[in-house]
PDB file of C-alpha atoms in Angstrom:
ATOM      1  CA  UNK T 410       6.067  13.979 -29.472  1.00 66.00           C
ATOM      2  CA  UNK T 411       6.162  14.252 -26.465  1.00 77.00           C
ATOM      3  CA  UNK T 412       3.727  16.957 -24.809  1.00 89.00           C
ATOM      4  CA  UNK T 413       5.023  17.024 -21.271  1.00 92.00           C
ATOM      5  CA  UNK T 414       8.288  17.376 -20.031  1.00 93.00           C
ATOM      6  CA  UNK T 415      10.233  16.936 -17.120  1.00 94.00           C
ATOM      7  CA  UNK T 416      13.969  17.687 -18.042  1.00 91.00           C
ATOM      8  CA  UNK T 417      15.381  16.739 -14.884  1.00 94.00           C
ATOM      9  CA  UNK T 418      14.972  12.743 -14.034  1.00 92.00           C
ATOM     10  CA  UNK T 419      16.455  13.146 -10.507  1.00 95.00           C
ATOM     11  CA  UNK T 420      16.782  15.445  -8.234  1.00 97.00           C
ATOM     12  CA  UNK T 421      18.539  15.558  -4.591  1.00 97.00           C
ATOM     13  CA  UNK T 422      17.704  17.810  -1.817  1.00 98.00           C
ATOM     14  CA  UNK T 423      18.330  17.768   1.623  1.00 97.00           C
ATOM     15  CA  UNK T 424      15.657  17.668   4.751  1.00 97.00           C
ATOM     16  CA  UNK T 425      14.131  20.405   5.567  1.00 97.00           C
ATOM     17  CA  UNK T 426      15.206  22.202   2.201  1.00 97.00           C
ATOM     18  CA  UNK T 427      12.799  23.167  -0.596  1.00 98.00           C
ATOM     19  CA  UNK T 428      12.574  21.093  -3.231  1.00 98.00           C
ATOM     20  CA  UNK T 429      11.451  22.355  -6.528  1.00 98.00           C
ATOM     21  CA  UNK T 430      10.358  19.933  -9.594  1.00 98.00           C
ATOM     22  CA  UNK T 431       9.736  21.534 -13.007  1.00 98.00           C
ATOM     23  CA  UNK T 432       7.221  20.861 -15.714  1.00 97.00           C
ATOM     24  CA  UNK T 433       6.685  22.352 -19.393  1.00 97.00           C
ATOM     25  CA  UNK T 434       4.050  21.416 -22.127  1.00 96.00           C
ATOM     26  CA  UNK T 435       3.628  22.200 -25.764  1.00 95.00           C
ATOM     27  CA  UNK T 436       0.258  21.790 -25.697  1.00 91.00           C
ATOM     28  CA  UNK T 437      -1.913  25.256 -25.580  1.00 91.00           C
ATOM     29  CA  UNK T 438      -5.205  23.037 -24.873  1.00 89.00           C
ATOM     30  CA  UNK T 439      -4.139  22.027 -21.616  1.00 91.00           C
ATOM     31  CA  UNK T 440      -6.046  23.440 -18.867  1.00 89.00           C
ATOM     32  CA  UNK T 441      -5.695  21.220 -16.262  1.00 89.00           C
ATOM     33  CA  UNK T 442      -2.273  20.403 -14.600  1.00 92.00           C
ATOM     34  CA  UNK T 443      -1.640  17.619 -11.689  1.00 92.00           C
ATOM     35  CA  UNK T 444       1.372  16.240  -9.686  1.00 95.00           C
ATOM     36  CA  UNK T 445       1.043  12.635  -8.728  1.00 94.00           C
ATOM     37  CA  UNK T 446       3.785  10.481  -6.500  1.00 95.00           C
ATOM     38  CA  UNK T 447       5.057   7.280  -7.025  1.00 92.00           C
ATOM     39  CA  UNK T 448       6.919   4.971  -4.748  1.00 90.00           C
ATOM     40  CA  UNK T 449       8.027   1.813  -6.159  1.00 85.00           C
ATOM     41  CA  UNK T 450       5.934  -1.256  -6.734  1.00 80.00           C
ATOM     42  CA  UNK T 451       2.728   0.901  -6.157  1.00 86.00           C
ATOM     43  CA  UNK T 452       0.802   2.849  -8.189  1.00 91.00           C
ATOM     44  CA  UNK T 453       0.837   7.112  -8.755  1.00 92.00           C
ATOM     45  CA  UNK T 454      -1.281   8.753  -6.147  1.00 93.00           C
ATOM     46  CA  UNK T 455      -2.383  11.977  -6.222  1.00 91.00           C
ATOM     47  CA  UNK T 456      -0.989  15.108  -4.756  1.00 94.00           C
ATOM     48  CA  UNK T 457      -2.255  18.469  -6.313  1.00 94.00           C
ATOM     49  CA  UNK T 458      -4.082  19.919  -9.061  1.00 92.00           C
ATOM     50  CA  UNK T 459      -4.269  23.306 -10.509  1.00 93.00           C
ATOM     51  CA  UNK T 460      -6.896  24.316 -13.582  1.00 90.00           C
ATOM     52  CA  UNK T 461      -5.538  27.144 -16.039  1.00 91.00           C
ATOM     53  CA  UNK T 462      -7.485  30.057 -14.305  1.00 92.00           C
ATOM     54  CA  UNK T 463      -5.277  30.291 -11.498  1.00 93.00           C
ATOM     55  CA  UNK T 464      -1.514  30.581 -11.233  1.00 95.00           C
ATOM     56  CA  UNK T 465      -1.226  29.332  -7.555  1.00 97.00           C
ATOM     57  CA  UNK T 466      -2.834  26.390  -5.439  1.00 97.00           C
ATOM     58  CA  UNK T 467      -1.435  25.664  -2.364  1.00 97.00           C
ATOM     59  CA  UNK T 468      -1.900  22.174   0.054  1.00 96.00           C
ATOM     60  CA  UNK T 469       0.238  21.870   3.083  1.00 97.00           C
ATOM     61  CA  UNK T 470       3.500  21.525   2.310  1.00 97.00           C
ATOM     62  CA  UNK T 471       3.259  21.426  -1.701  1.00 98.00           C
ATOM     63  CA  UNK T 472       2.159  24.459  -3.634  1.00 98.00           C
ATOM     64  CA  UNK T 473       2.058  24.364  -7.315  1.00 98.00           C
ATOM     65  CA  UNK T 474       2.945  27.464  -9.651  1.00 98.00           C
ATOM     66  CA  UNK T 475       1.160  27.628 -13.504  1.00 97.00           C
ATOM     67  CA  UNK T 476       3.282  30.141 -15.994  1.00 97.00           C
ATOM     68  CA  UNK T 477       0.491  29.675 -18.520  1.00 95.00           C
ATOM     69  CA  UNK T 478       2.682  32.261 -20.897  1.00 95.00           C
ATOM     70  CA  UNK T 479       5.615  30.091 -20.316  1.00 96.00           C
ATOM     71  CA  UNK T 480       4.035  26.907 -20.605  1.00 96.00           C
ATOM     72  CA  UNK T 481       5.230  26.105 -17.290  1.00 97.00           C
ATOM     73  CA  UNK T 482       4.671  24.505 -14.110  1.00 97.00           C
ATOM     74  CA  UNK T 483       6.421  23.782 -10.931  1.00 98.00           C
ATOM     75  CA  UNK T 484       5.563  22.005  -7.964  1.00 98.00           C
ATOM     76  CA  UNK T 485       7.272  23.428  -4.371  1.00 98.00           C
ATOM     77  CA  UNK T 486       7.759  20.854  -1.066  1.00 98.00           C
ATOM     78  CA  UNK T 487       8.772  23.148   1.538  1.00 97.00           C
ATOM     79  CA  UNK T 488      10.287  21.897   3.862  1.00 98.00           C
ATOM     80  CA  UNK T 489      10.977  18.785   2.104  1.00 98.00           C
ATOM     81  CA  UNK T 490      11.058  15.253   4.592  1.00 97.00           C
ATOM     82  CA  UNK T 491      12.480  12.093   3.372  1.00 96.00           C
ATOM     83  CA  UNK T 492       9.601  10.563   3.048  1.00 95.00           C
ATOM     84  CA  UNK T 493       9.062  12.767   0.215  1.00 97.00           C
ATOM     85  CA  UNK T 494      11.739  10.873  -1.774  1.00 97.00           C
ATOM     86  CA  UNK T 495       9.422   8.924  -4.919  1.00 96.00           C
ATOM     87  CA  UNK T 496       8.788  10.025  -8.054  1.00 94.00           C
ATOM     88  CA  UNK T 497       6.801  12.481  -9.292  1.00 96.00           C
ATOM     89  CA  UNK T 498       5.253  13.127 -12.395  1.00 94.00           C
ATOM     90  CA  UNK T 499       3.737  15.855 -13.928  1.00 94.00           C
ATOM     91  CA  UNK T 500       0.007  15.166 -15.884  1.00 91.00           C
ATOM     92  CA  UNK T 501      -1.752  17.324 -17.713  1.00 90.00           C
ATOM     93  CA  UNK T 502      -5.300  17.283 -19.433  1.00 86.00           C
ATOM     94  CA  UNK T 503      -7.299  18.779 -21.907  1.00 83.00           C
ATOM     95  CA  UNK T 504     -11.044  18.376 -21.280  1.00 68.00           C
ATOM     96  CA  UNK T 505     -13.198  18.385 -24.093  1.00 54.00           C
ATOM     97  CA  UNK T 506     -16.450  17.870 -21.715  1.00 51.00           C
ATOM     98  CA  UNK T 507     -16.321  14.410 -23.182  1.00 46.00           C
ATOM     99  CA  UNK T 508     -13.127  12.974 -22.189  1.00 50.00           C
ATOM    100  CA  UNK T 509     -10.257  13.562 -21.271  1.00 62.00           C
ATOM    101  CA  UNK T 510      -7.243  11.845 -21.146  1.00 75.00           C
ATOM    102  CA  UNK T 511      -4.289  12.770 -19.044  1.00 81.00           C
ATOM    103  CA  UNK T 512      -0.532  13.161 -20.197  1.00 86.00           C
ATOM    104  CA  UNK T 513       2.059  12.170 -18.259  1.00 88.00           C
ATOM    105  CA  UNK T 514       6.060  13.278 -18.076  1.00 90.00           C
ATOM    106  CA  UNK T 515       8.664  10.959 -17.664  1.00 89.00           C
ATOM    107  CA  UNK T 516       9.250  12.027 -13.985  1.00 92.00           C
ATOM    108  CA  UNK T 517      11.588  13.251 -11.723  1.00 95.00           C
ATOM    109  CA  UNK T 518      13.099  11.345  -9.063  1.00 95.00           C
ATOM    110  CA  UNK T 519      13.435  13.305  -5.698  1.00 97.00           C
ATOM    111  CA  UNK T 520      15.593  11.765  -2.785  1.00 97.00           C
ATOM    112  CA  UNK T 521      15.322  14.059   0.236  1.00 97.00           C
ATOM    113  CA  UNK T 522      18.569  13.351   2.488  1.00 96.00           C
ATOM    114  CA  UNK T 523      19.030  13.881   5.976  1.00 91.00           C
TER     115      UNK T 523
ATOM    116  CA  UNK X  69      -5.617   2.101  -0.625  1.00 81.00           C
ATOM    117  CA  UNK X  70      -6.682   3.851  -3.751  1.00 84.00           C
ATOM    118  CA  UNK X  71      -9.626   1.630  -3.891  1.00 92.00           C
ATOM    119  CA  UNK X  72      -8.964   0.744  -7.511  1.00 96.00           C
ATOM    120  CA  UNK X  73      -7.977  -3.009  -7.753  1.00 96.00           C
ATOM    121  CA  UNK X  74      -6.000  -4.872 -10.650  1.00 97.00           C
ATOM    122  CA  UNK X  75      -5.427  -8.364 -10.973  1.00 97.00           C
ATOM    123  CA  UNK X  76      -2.864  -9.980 -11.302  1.00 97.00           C
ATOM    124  CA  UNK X  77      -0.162  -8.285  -9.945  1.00 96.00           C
ATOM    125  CA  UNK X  78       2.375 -10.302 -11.770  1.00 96.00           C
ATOM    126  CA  UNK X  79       2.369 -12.101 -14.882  1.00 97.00           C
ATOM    127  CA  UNK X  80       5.359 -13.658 -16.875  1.00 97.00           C
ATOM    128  CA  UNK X  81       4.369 -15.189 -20.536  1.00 97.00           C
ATOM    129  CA  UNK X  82       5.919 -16.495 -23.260  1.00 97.00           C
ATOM    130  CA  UNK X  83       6.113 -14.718 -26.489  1.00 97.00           C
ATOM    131  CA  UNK X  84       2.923 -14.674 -28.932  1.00 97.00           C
ATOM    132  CA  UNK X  85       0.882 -15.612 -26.195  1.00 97.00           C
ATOM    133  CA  UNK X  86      -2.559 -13.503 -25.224  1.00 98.00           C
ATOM    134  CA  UNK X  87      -3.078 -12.146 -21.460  1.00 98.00           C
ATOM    135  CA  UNK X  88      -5.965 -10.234 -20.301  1.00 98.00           C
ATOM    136  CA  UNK X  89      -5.547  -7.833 -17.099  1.00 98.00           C
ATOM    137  CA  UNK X  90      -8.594  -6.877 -14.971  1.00 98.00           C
ATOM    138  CA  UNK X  91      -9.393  -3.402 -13.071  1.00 98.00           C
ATOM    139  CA  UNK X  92     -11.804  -2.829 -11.051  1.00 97.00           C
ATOM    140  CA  UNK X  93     -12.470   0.760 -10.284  1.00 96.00           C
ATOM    141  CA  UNK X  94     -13.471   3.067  -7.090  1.00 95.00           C
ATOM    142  CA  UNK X  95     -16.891   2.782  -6.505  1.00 93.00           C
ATOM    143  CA  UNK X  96     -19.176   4.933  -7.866  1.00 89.00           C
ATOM    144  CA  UNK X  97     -16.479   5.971 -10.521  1.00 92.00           C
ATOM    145  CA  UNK X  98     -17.788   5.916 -14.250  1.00 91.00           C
ATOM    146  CA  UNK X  99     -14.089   6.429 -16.031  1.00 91.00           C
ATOM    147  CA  UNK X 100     -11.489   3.839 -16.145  1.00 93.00           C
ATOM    148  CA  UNK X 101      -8.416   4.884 -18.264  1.00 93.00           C
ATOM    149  CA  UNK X 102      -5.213   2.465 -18.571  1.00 95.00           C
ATOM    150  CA  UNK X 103      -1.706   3.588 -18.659  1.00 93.00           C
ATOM    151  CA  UNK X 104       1.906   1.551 -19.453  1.00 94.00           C
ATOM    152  CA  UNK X 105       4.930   2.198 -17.917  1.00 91.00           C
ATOM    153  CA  UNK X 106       7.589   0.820 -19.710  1.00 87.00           C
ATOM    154  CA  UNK X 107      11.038   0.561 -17.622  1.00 76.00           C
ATOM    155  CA  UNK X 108      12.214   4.257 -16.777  1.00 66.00           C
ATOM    156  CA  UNK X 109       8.963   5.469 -18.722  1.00 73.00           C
ATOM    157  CA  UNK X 110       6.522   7.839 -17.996  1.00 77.00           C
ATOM    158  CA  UNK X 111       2.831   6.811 -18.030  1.00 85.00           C
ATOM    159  CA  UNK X 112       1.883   6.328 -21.532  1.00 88.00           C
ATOM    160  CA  UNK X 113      -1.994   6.797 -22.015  1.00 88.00           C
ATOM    161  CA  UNK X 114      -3.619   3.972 -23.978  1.00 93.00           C
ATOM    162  CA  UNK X 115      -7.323   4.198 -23.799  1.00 93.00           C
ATOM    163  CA  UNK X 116      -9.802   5.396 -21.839  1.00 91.00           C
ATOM    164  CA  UNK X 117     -13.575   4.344 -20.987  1.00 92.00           C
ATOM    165  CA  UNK X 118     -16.429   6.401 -19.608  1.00 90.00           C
ATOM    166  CA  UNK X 119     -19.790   3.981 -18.532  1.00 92.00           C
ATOM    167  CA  UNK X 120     -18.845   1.144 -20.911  1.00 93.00           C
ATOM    168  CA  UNK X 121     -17.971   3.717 -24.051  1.00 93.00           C
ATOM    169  CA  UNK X 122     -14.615   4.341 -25.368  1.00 92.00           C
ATOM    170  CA  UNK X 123     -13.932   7.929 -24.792  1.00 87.00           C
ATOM    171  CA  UNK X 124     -10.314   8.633 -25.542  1.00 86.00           C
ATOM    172  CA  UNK X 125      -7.543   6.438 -27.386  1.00 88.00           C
ATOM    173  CA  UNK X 126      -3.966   7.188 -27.031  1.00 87.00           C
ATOM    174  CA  UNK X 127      -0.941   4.907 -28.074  1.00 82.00           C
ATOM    175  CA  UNK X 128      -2.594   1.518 -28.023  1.00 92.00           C
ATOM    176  CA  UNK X 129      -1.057  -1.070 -30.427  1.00 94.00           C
ATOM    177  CA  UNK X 130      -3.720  -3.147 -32.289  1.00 95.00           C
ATOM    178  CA  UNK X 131      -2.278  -6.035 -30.785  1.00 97.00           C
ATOM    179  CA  UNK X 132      -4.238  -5.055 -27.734  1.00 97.00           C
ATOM    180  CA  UNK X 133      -7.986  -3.935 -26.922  1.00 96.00           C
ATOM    181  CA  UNK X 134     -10.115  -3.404 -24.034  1.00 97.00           C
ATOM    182  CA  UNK X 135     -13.691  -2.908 -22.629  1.00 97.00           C
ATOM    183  CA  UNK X 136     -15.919  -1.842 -20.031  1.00 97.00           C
ATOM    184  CA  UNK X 137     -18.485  -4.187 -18.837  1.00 96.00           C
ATOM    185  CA  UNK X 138     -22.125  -3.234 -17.349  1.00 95.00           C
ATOM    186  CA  UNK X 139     -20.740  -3.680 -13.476  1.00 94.00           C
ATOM    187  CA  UNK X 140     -17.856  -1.010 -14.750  1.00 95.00           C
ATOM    188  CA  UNK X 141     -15.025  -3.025 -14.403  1.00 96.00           C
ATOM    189  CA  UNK X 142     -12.361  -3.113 -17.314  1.00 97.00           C
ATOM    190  CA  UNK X 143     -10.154  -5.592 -19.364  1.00 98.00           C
ATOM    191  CA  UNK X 144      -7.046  -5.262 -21.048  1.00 98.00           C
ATOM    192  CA  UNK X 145      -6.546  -7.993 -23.455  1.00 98.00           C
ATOM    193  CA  UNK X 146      -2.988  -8.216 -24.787  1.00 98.00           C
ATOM    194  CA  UNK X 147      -2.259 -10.242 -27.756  1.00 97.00           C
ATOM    195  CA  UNK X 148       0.316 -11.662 -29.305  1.00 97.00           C
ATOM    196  CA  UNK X 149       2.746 -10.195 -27.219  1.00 97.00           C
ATOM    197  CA  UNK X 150       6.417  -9.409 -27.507  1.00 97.00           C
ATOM    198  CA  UNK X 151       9.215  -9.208 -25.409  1.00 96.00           C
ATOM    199  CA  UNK X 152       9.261  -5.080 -25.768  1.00 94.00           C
ATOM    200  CA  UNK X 153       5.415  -4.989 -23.911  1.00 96.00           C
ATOM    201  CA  UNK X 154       6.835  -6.053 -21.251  1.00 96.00           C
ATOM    202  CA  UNK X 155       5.703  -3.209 -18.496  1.00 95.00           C
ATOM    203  CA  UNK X 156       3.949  -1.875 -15.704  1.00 94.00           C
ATOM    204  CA  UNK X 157       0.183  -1.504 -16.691  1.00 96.00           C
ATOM    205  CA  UNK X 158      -1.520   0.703 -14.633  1.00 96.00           C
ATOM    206  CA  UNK X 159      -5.512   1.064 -14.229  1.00 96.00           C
ATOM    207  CA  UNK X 160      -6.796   4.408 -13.217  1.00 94.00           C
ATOM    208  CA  UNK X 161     -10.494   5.527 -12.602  1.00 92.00           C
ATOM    209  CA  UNK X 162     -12.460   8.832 -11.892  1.00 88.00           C
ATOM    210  CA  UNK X 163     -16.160   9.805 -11.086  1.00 83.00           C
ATOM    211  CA  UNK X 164     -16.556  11.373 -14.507  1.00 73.00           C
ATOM    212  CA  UNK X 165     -13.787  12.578 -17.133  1.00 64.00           C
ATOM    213  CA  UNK X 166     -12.705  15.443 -16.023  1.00 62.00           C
ATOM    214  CA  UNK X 167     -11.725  15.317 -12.176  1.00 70.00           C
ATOM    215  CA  UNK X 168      -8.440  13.740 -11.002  1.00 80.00           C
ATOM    216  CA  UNK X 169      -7.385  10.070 -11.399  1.00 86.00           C
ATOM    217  CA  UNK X 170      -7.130   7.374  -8.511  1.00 90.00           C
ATOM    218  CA  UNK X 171      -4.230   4.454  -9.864  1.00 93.00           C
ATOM    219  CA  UNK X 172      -4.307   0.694  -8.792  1.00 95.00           C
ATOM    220  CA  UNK X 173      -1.125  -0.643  -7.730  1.00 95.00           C
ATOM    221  CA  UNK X 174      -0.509  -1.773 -11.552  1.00 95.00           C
ATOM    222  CA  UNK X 175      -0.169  -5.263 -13.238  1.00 97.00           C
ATOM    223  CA  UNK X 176       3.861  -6.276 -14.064  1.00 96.00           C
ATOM    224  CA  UNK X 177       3.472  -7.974 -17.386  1.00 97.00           C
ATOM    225  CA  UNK X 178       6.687  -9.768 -18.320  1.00 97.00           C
ATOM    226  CA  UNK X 179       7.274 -11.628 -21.398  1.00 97.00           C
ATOM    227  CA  UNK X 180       9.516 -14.223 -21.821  1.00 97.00           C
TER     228      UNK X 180
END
């Protein structure tokens, strides 16, 4: 079952462009939603956050949008540079005050072309 | 540099063989958590540790375990294996459990 989702695997914008990657979950526990980036042969690194009390958190270039009614997210790279092409995957947590695990999507691959 | 460090960074084994993979996590950070990323994947959670206690156990065959030692540094022992574990296998850490995660670089397991 899988609890995150990112329907689109790839995506292709061009420079300068916004680029918009999408994100549902199933799970009403969530409360805590992150973007990470991934270029090959390294590990995800962190981008942005956003808890379930607000529906907007902005960082630069990247500004990430919670529907909590929808069960939706979406992260926004405006304008988007090619070094923005990786992949990026959607997490999302449910903390219990004990632990907390995150849950990952499958990703979406952006390429940003000139 | 995330400042979380896995060893090896490659490994190729046979089949029924046992591996273990070693993380060592950010400073100061009491939560390691590993992940797998099997080819075009996403990060599948299999277990997490908080100051040498499991916490949180996700998709983890019983083929493999792990554990936290005293200095904080983790093992993943894989057992065993098969030709489908073959994977990325990512360590992750945080200060506590509920603030964002910092990734090593990843261990690529392949089995032969």
């Amino acid at each position: 079952d899988q609890q995150v989702k990112q329907n689109s695997p790839s995506l292709s914008v061009q420079e300068g462009r916004i680029s918009i990657l999408n994100c549902d979950y199933t799970n009403s526990m969530f409360d805590y939603f992150l973007w990470y980036k991934k270029y090959p042969a390294e590990g995800p690194t962190f981008l942005i956050s956003i808890s379930s009390i607000k529906d907007k958190n902005e960082d630069g270039r990247f500004t990430v949008f919670l529907n909590k009614s929808a069960k939706h997210l979406s992260l926004h790279i405006v304008p988007s540079q090619p070094g923005d092409s990786a992949v990026y995957f959607c997490a999302a947590s449910a903390n219990t005050g004990t632990a907390s695990k995150l849950t990952f999507g499958t990703g979406t691959r952006l390429q940003v072309t000139l | 540099d995330s400042g979380v460090t896995q060893t090896p960074k490659h490994l190729i084994t046979a089949t029924g063989q046992r591996v273990t993979l070693r993380c060592s996590p950010r400073s100061g950070d009491l939560s390691v958590y590993w992940y797998q990323q099997s080819l075009d994947q996403g990060l599948q959670f299999l277990i997490q540790y908080y100051n040498g206690e499991e916490r949180a156990k996700g998709n983890i065959l019983e083929r493999f375990s792990a554990q936290q030692f005293p200095d904080l540094h983790s093992e993943l022992n894989l057992s065993s294996l098969e030709l489908g574990d073959s994977a990325l296998y990512f360590c992750a850490s945080s200060p506590h459990t509920d603030t964002e995660a910092f990734f090593g670089q990843g261990t690529r397991l392949t089995v032969v």
